[in-house]
Coordinates of C-alpha atoms and ligand atoms in Angstrom, one line a residue:
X39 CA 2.4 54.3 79.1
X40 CA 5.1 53.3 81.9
X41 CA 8.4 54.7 81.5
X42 CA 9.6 50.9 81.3
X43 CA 7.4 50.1 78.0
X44 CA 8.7 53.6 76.4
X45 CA 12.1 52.5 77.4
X46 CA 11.6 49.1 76.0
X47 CA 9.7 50.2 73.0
X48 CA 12.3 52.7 72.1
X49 CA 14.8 50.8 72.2
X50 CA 12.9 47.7 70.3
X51 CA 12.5 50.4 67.3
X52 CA 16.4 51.2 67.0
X53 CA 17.2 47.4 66.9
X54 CA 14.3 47.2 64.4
X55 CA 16.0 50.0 62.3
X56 CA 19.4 48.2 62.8
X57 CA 18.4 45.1 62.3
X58 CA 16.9 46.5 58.9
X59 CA 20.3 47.7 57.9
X60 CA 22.6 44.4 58.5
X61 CA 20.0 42.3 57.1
X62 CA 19.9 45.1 53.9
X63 CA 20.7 43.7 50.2
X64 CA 19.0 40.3 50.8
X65 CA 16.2 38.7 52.9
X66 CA 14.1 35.2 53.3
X67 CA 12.9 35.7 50.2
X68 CA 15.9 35.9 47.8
X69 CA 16.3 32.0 48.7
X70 CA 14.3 29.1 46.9
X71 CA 10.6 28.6 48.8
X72 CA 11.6 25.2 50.0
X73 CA 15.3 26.1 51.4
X74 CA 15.3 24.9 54.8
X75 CA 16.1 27.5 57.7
X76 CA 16.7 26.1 61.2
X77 CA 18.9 25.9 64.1
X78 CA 21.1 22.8 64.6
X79 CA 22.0 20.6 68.0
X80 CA 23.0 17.6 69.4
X81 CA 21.8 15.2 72.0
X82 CA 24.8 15.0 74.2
X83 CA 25.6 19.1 73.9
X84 CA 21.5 19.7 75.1
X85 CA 19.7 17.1 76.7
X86 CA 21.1 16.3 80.1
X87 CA 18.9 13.6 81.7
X88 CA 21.9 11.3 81.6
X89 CA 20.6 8.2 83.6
X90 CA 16.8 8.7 82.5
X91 CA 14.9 6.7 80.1
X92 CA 16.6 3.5 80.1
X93 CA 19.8 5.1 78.3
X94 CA 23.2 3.9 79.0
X95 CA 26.3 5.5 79.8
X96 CA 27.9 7.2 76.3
X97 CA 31.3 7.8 75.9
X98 CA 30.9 11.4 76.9
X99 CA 29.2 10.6 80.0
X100 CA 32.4 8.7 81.0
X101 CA 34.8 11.5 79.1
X102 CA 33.4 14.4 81.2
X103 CA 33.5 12.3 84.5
X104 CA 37.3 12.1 83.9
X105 CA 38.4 14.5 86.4
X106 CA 40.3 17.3 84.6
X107 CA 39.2 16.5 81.0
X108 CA 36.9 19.9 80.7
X109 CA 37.8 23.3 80.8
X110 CA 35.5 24.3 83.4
X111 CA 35.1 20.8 84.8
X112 CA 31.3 20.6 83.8
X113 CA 29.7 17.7 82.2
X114 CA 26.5 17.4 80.0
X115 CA 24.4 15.7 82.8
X116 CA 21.6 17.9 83.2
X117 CA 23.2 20.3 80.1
X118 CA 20.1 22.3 78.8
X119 CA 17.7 19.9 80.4
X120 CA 16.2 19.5 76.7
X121 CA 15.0 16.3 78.2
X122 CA 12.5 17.8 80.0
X123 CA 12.4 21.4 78.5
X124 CA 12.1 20.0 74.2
X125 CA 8.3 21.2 74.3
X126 CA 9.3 24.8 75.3
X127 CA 12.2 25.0 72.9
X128 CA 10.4 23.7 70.2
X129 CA 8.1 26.4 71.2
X130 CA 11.5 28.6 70.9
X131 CA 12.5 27.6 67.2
X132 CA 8.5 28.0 66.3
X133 CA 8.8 32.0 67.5
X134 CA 11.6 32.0 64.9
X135 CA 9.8 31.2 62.0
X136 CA 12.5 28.2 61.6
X137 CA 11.3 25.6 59.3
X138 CA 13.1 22.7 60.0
X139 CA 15.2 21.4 63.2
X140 CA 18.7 19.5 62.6
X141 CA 19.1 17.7 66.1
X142 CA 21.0 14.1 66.7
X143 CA 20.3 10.5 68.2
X144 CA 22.2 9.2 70.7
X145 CA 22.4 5.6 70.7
X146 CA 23.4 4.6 73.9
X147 CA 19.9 6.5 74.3
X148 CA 17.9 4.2 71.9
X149 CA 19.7 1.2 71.8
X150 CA 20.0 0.2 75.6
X151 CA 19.4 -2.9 76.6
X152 CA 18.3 -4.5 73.4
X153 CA 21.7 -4.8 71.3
X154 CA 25.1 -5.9 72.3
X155 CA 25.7 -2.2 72.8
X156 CA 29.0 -1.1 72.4
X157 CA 28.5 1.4 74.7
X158 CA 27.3 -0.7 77.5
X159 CA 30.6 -2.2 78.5
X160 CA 32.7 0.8 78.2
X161 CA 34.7 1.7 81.3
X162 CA 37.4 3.6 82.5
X163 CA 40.9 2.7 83.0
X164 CA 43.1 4.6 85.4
X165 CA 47.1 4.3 84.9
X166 CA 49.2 6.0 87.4
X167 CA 50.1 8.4 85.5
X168 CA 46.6 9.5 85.3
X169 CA 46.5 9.0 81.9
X170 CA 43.1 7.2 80.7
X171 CA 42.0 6.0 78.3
X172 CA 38.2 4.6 77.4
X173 CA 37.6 1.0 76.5
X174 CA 34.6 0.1 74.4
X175 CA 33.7 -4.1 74.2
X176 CA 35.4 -4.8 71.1
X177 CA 37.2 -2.5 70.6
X178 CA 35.0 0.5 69.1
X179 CA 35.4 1.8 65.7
X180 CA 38.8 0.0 65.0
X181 CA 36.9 -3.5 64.8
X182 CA 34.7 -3.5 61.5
X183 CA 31.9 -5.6 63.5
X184 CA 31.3 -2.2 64.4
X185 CA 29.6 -1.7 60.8
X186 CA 26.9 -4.6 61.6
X187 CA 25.9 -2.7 64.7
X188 CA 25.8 0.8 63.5
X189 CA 23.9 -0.3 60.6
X190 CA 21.4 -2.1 63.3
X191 CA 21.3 1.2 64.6
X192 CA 20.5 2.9 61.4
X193 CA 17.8 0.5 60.9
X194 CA 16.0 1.1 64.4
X195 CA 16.2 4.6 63.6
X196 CA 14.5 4.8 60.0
X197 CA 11.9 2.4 61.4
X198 CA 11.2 4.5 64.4
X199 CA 11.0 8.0 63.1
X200 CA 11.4 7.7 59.2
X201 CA 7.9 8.7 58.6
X202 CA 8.6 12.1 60.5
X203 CA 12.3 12.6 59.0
X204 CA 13.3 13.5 55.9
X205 CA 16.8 14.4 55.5
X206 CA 18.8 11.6 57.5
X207 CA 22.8 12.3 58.4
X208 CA 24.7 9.0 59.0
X209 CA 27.4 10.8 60.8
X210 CA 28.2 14.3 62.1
X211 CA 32.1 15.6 61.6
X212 CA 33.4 12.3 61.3
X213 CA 36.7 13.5 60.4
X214 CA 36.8 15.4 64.2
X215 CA 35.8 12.5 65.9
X216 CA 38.9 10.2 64.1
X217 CA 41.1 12.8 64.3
X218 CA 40.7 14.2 68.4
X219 CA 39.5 10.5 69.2
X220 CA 42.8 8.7 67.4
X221 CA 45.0 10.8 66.3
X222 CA 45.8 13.4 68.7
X223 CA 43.3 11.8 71.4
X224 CA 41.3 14.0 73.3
X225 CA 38.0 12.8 72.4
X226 CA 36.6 9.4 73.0
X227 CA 38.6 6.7 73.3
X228 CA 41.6 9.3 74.0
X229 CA 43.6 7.3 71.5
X230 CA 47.0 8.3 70.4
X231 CA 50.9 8.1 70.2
X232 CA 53.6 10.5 69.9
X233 CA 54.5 13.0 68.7
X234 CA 50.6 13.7 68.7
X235 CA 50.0 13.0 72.6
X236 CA 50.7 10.9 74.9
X237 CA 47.9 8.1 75.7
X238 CA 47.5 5.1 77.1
X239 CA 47.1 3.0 74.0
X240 CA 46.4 4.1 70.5
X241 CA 48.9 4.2 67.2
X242 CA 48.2 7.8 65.5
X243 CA 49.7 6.5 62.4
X244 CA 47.1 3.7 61.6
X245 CA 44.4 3.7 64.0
X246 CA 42.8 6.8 62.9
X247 CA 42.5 4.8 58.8
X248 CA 41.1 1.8 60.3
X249 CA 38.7 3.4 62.6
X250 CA 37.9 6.0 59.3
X251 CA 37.1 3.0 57.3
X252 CA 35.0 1.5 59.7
X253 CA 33.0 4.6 59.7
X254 CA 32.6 4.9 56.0
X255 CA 31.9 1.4 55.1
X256 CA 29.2 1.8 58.5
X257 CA 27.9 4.8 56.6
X258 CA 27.7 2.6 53.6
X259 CA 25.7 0.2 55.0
X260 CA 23.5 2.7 56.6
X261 CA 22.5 4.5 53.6
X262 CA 21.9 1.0 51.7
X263 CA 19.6 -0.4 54.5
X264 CA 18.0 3.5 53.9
X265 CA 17.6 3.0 50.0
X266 CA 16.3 -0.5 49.8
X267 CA 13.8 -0.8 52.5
X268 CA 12.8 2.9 53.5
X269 CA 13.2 5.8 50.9
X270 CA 10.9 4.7 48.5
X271 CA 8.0 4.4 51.3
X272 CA 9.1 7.4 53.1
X273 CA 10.3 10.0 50.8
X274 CA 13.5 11.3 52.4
X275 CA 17.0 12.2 52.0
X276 CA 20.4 10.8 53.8
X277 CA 23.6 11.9 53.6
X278 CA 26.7 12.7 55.9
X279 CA 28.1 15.7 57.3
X280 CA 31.7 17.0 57.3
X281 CA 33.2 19.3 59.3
X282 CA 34.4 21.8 56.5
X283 CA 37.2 24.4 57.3
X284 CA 38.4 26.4 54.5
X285 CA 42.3 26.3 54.1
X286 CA 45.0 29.3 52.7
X287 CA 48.8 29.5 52.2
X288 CA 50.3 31.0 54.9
X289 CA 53.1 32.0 52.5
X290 CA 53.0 32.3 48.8
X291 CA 55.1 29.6 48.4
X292 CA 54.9 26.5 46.0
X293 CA 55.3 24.2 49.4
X294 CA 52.6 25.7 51.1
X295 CA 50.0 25.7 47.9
X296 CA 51.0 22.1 47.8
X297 CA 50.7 21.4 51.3
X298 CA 47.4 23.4 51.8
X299 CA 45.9 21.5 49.0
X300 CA 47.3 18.5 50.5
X301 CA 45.5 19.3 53.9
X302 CA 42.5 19.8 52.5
X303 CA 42.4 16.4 50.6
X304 CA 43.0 14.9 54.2
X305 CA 40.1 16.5 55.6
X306 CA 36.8 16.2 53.6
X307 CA 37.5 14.3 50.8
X308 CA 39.2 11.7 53.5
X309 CA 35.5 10.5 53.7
X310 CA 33.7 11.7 50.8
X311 CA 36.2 10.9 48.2
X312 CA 35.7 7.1 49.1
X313 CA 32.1 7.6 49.5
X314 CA 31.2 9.2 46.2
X315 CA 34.3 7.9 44.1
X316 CA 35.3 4.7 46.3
X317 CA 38.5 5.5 46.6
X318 CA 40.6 7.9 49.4
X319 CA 42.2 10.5 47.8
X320 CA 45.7 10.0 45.9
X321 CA 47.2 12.8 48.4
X322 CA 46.2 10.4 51.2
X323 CA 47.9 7.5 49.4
X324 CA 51.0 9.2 48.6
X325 CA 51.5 10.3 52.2
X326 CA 50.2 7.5 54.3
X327 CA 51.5 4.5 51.9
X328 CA 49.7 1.2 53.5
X329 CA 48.9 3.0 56.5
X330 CA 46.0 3.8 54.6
X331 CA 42.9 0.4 54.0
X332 CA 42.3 -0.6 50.9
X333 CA 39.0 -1.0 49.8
X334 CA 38.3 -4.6 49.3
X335 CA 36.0 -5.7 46.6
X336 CA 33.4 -6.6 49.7
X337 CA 33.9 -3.2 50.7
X338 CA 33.3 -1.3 47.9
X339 CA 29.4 -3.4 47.4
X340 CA 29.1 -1.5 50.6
X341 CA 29.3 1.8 49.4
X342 CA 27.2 0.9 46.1
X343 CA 23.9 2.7 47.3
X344 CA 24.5 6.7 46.9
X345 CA 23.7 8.9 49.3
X346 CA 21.8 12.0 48.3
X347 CA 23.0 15.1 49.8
X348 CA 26.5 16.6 51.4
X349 CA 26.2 18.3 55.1
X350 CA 28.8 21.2 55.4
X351 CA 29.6 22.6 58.9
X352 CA 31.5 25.6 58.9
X353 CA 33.0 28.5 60.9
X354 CA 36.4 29.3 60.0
X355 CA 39.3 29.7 57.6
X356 CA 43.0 28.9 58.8
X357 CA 46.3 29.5 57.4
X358 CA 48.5 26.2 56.4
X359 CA 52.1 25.9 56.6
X360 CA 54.4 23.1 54.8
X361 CA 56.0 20.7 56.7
X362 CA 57.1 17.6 54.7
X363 CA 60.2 19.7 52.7
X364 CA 60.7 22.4 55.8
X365 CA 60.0 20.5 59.1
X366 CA 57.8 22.4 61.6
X367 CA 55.7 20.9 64.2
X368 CA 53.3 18.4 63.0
X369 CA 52.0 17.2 66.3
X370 CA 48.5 18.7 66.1
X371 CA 45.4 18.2 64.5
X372 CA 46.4 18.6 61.2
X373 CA 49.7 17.5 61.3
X374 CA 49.1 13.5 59.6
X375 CA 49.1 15.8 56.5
X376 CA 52.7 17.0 57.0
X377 CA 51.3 20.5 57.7
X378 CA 51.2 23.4 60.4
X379 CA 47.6 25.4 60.7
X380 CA 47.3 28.6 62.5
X381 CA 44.8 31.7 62.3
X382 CA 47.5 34.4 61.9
X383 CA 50.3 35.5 59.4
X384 CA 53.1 37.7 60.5
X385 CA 51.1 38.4 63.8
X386 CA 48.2 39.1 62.1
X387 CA 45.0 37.3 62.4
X388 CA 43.2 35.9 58.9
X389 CA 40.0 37.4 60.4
X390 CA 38.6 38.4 63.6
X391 CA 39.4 36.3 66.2
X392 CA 35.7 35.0 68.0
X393 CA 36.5 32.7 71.8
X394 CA 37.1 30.1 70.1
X395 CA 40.8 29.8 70.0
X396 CA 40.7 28.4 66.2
X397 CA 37.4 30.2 65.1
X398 CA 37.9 33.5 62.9
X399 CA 35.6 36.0 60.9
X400 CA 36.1 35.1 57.1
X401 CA 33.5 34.9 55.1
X402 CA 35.1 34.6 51.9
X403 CA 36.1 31.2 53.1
X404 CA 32.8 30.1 53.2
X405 CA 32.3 30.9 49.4
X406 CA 35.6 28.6 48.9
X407 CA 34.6 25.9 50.4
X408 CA 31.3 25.6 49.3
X409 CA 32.6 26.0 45.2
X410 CA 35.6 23.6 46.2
X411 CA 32.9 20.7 47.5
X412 CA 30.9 21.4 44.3
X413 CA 33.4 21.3 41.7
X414 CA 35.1 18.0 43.5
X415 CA 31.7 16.6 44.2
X416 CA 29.7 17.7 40.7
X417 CA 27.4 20.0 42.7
X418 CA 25.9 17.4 44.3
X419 CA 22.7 18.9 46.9
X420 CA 24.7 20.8 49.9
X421 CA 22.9 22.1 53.2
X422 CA 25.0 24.1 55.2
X423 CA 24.4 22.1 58.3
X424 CA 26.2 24.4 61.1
X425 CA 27.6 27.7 60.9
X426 CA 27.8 29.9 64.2
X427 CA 29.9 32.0 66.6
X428 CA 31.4 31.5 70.0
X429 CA 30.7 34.0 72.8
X430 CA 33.3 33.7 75.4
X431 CA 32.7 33.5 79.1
X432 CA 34.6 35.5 81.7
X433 CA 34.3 36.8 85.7
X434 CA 32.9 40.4 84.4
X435 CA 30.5 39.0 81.1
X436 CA 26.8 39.6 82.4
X437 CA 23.6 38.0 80.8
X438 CA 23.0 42.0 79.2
X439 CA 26.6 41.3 77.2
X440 CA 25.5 38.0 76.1
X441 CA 22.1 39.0 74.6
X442 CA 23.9 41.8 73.0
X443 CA 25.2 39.5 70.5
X444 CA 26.1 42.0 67.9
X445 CA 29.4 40.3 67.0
X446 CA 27.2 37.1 66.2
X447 CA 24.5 38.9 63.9
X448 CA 27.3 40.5 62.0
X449 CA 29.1 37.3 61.5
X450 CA 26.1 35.4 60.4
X451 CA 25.1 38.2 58.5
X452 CA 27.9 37.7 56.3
X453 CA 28.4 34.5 55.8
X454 CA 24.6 34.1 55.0
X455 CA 25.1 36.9 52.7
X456 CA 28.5 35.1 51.0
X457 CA 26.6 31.5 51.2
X458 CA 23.6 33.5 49.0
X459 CA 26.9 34.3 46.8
X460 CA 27.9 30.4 45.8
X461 CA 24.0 29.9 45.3
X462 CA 23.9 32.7 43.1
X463 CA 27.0 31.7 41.4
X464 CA 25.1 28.0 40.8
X465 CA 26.0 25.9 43.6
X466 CA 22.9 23.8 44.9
X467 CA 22.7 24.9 48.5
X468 CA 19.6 24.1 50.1
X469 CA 19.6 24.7 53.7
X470 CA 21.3 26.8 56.0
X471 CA 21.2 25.6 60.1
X472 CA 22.8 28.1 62.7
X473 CA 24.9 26.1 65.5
X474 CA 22.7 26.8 68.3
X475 CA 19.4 27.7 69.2
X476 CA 20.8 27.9 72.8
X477 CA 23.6 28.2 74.5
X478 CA 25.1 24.1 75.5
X479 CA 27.7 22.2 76.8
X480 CA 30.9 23.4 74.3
X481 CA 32.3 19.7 74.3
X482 CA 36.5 20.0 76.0
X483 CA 35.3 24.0 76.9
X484 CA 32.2 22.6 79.0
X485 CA 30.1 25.9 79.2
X486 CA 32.8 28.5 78.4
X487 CA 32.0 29.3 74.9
X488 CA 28.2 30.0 74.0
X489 CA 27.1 29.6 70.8
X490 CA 22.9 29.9 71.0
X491 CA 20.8 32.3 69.5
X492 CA 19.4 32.1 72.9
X493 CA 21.1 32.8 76.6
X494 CA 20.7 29.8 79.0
X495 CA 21.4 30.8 82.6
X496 CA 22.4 26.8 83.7
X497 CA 20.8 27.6 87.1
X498 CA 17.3 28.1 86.4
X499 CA 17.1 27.0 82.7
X500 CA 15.9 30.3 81.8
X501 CA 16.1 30.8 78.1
X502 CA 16.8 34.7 77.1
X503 CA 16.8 35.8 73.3
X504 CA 20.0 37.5 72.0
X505 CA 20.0 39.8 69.4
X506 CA 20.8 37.6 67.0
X507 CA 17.1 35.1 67.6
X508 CA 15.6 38.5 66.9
X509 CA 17.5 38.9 63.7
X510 CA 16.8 35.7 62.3
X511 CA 13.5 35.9 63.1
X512 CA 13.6 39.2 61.2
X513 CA 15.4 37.7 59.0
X514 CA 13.0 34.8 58.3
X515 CA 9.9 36.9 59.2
X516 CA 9.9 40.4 57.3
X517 CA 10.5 43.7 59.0
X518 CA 6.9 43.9 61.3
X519 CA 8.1 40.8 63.1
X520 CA 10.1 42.2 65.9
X521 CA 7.7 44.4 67.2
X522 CA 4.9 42.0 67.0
X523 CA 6.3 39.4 68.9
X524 CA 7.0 41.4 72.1
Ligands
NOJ109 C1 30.6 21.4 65.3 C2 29.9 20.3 66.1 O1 29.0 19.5 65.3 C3 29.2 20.8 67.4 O2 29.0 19.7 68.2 C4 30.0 21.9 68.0 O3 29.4 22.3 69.2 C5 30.1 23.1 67.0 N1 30.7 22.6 65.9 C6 30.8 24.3 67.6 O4 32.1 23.9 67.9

């Protein structure tokens, strides 16, 4: 035997025997049979291909074109060149023993040519400021004839694939894409007005409610089309996912309890609230006054169908600070809820600080959030539909740091160990997705943060397992796996 295969085979045995131990107290089989395990994406973040196959430009295309808009000025036009490469990562998630993929639709990918596409008559203006912003044909999700064509969309969609798909999300984070898209504007259409930013158009105190509405009354009508014409021939499942970040007092104060309670009503509940109660919540109200639409009775016969399940995506826990009775700076993300967020207290960080400047290590907060979302939400069917760390990229990091990933195994680790917790404890979790199978394009941060189970060197496409594919796959496998698959 060559020294090289000792080597290798040595060392394969101590990451078995490691591997053993972090995955120790649980495994695959303390989870229901049919519990879903994958590995979630999107089609922007992977795909490249950006002018192939009769798509049209998406707002992202345009975004990242915007000189200065990305950390690293990258874009996502040939990304992980999933386009081309979908076989051999299918291939990838296969080796894992995954059994289900959570991946998105683009529409401007689907849709071109054949509607009046939104998309398809966006462009770019340039003040001289060199502030931009992006203009869609009728003005995007602020005009409610958006609802017609998204549910158009919907349609195509469930026609296409709906005999292949059985768990369909409307919407991913739609309370991000309002939020960095109207209220603080970094995201498509780079809406906003100050204090929040300065844009070139946008009102942060009522765009970011209209646009909201637009999207859950769209949602609405997607999940009808979904339950009248589809479900009962195809036997699936839609839903939505939120973007789910637990929230704590930063002090123990009666202000900040009220205002982290607040927050947290302005985050989820902003959409599900309305979709599962019809109404937004009374925090909103109280705050936002007529700032905030009214569901008309035409609007609520939109949100008559229910949908079946609730997507959770989450990473993080942050601390919240009150700032309607003791001003502080409310120009951020989550300052429309008269509150200040950060990830330390005193100069000490909530949890372990990963590259990504707001993600931390605290898995207890992902045993809060999943009890808050079923007690407000009467334990309705949960999947936890991203949850996964950020690898930071410097000068000095070489491909043998990256696939070292022992920071990520530990982190999912634990929060698949505390997410076993809340289903223990009786919350009806049924599917847990790690954010990525491979490293992509990080949105604003372009391809400094790296989130996949598997390196991607961007020159050559050359997909490399990390640690952490080997550990799911032991995780999902049983203990021979590792060894057999080399
Ligand atoms: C949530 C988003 O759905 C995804 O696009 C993003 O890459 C990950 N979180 C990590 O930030």
């Amino acid at each position: 035997m060559g020294m090289k295969k000792k080597t290798f085979m040595a060392a394969a045995f101590y990451l078995l025997c490691f591997l053993s131990l972090l995955v120790e107290g649980f495994d695959r089989s303390d989870f229901p049979d049919s519990f879903l395990f994958g590995t979630a994406t999107s089609s922007y973040q992977i795909e490249g291909a950006y002018l192939q196959g009769n798509k049209e430009l998406s707002n992202w295309d345009v975004l990242s074109h915007i000189p200065g808009k990305i950390d690293d000025s990258s874009n996502g036009d040939i990304a992980d060149d999933h386009y081309h490469l979908y076989m051999d990562d299918i291939e990838l998630m296969h080796s894992l023993g995954v059994n289900s993929y959570r991946f998105s639709i683009s529409w401007s990918r689907i849709l071109a040519g054949k509607l009046v596409l939104f998309l398809a008559d966006l462009f770019v203006h340039r003040a001289k400021n060199q502030t931009l912003c992006i203009k869609y044909k009728y003005g995007g999700w602020l005009n409610p004839e958006i609802q017609k064509d998204f549910g158009y969309f919907a349609e195509v969609c469930f026609r296409e694939f709906g005999d292949r798909v059985k768990y369909w999300a409307t919407f991913n984070e739609p309370n991000v894409m309002i939020k960095r898209g109207y209220l603080v504007g970094t995201y498509p259409p780079l809406h906003c007005s100050a204090p929040f930013g300065e844009c070139l158009s946008g009102n942060s105190s009522v765009e970011p409610y209209v646009a909201a509405h637009n999207v859950i009354l769209s949602h609405g009508i997607a999940v009808q089309i979904y339950k009248k014409k589809y479900q009962a021939k195809q036997g699936g499942r839609i839903g939505i996912v939120m973007s789910a970040t637990w929230y704590e007092p930063l002090r123990n104060l009666t202000n900040d309890w009220v205002a982290t309670k607040r927050l947290l009503a302005f985050d989820v509940p902003w959409f599900l609230d309305p979709i599962i109660f019809g109404d937004y919540p009374s925090e909103m109200r109280q705050i936002l006054g007529s700032n905030l639409p009214i569901f008309s009775s035409k609007d609520k016969k939109k949100l008559r169908y229910k949908m079946d399940f609730i997507g959770v995506n989450h990473y993080t826990t942050l601390y919240v600070r009150d700032c309607l009775y003791s001003p502080c700076e409310v120009a951020d993300f989550n300052g429309n809820a008269f509150t200040y967020t950060t990830g330390e207290r005193n100069g000490i960080p909530i949890g372990t600080p990963t590259a990504m400047p707001t993600f931390y290590v605290v898995p207890h907060g992902l045993e809060m959030m999943v009890n808050y979302i079923k007690e407000r939400y009467n334990n309705m069917p949960m999947f936890l539909t991203e949850n996964g760390y950020a690898q930071g990229v410097s000068n000095y990091t070489t491909v043998k740091d990256f696939v070292n990933d022992l920071d990520r195994v530990d982190y999912l680790n634990k929060y698949l160990g505390m997410l076993l917790k809340t289903i223990r404890n009786g919350a009806d979790v049924r599917g847990y997705f790690i954010w990525s199978i491979m490293d992509n394009f990080e949105w604003l941060y372009g391809y400094t943060l790296r989130f996949g189970l598997y390196h991607v060197d961007f020159t050559t496409q050359a997909r490399t397992p990390k640690l952490s594919a080997m550990w799911y796959k032991e995780f999902l496998q049983g203990s021979d796996s590792l060894l057999k698959a080399d």
